[in-house]
Amino acid sequence: MQGMRRLSLLLFVLMISACATQPPVQEMAEARSALKTAKEMQGQQPRAEFYLQSAEQALQEASDAIKQERYEFARQKAIEAKRQAQWAARIKQSQ
């Protein structure tokens, strides 16, 4: 019985760690899409441009992190890029 519990725990830990070691494909796609949308919107407000540049930088850092297999960091940077792009879009929209 004790051995079965240990085996179950080991399998559970392996499953969780496998999820954390996958490249953030969905997050990268969402960030790229948000950035593309924000860039295509009309307007040249300096604040929006700041957020666009921040989004591009975060997306580049995410891409670099994926190459280094730092997937959790890449996921965080992709999410950051998406948020920055969304802020840029909101600013452009409010003009």
Coordinates of C-alpha atoms in Angstrom, one line a residue:
M1 CA 0.0 0.0 0.0
Q2 CA 2.8 2.4 0.9
G3 CA 4.6 1.7 -2.4
M4 CA 1.4 2.4 -4.3
R5 CA 1.0 5.8 -2.7
R6 CA 4.6 6.7 -3.5
L7 CA 4.1 5.6 -7.1
S8 CA 0.9 7.6 -7.4
L9 CA 2.6 10.6 -6.0
L10 CA 5.6 10.2 -8.3
L11 CA 3.3 10.0 -11.3
F12 CA 1.4 13.1 -10.2
V13 CA 4.6 15.1 -9.8
L14 CA 5.8 14.0 -13.3
M15 CA 2.5 15.0 -14.9
I16 CA 2.6 18.4 -13.3
S17 CA 6.2 19.0 -14.3
A18 CA 5.5 17.9 -17.8
C19 CA 2.9 20.7 -18.1
A20 CA 5.4 23.3 -16.9
T21 CA 8.0 22.2 -19.5
Q22 CA 6.0 22.8 -22.6
P23 CA 6.7 25.8 -24.8
P24 CA 4.0 28.5 -24.4
V25 CA 2.6 28.2 -27.9
Q26 CA -0.9 29.5 -27.1
E27 CA 0.4 32.5 -25.1
M28 CA 2.8 33.4 -27.9
A29 CA 0.1 33.2 -30.5
E30 CA -2.2 35.4 -28.4
A31 CA 0.6 37.9 -27.9
R32 CA 1.4 38.1 -31.6
S33 CA -2.2 38.5 -32.5
A34 CA -2.7 41.3 -29.9
L35 CA 0.4 43.1 -31.1
K36 CA -0.7 42.8 -34.8
T37 CA -4.1 44.2 -33.9
A38 CA -2.7 47.1 -32.0
K39 CA -0.3 48.0 -34.7
E40 CA -3.0 48.0 -37.4
M41 CA -5.2 50.4 -35.5
Q42 CA -5.1 54.1 -36.4
G43 CA -3.4 56.6 -34.2
Q44 CA 0.1 57.7 -33.3
Q45 CA -0.2 58.6 -29.6
P46 CA 3.1 58.5 -27.8
R47 CA 1.7 56.5 -24.9
A48 CA 0.4 53.9 -27.3
E49 CA 3.8 53.7 -29.0
F50 CA 5.4 53.2 -25.6
Y51 CA 3.1 50.2 -24.9
L52 CA 3.7 48.8 -28.4
Q53 CA 7.5 49.0 -28.0
S54 CA 7.1 47.3 -24.6
A55 CA 5.0 44.6 -26.1
E56 CA 7.6 44.0 -28.9
Q57 CA 10.4 43.8 -26.3
A58 CA 8.5 41.4 -24.1
L59 CA 7.6 39.2 -27.1
Q60 CA 11.3 39.2 -28.2
E61 CA 12.3 38.2 -24.6
A62 CA 9.7 35.4 -24.7
S63 CA 11.1 34.1 -28.0
D64 CA 14.6 34.2 -26.7
A65 CA 13.6 32.3 -23.6
I66 CA 11.9 29.6 -25.6
K67 CA 15.2 29.1 -27.5
Q68 CA 16.8 28.6 -24.1
E69 CA 14.0 26.3 -23.0
R70 CA 13.0 28.7 -20.2
Y71 CA 9.4 28.0 -20.8
E72 CA 7.8 29.5 -17.6
F73 CA 9.7 32.8 -18.1
A74 CA 8.7 32.7 -21.8
R75 CA 5.1 32.2 -20.8
Q76 CA 5.2 35.2 -18.4
K77 CA 6.8 37.4 -21.0
A78 CA 4.3 36.4 -23.7
I79 CA 1.4 37.3 -21.3
E80 CA 3.1 40.6 -20.5
A81 CA 3.5 41.3 -24.3
K82 CA -0.2 40.6 -24.8
R83 CA -1.2 43.0 -22.0
Q84 CA 1.0 45.7 -23.3
A85 CA -0.4 45.4 -26.8
Q86 CA -3.9 45.5 -25.4
W87 CA -3.1 48.7 -23.5
A88 CA -1.8 50.2 -26.7
A89 CA -5.0 49.2 -28.5
R90 CA -7.1 50.7 -25.8
I91 CA -5.2 54.0 -26.0
K92 CA -5.5 54.1 -29.8
Q93 CA -9.2 53.3 -29.5
S94 CA -9.8 56.2 -27.1
Q95 CA -8.4 58.8 -29.5

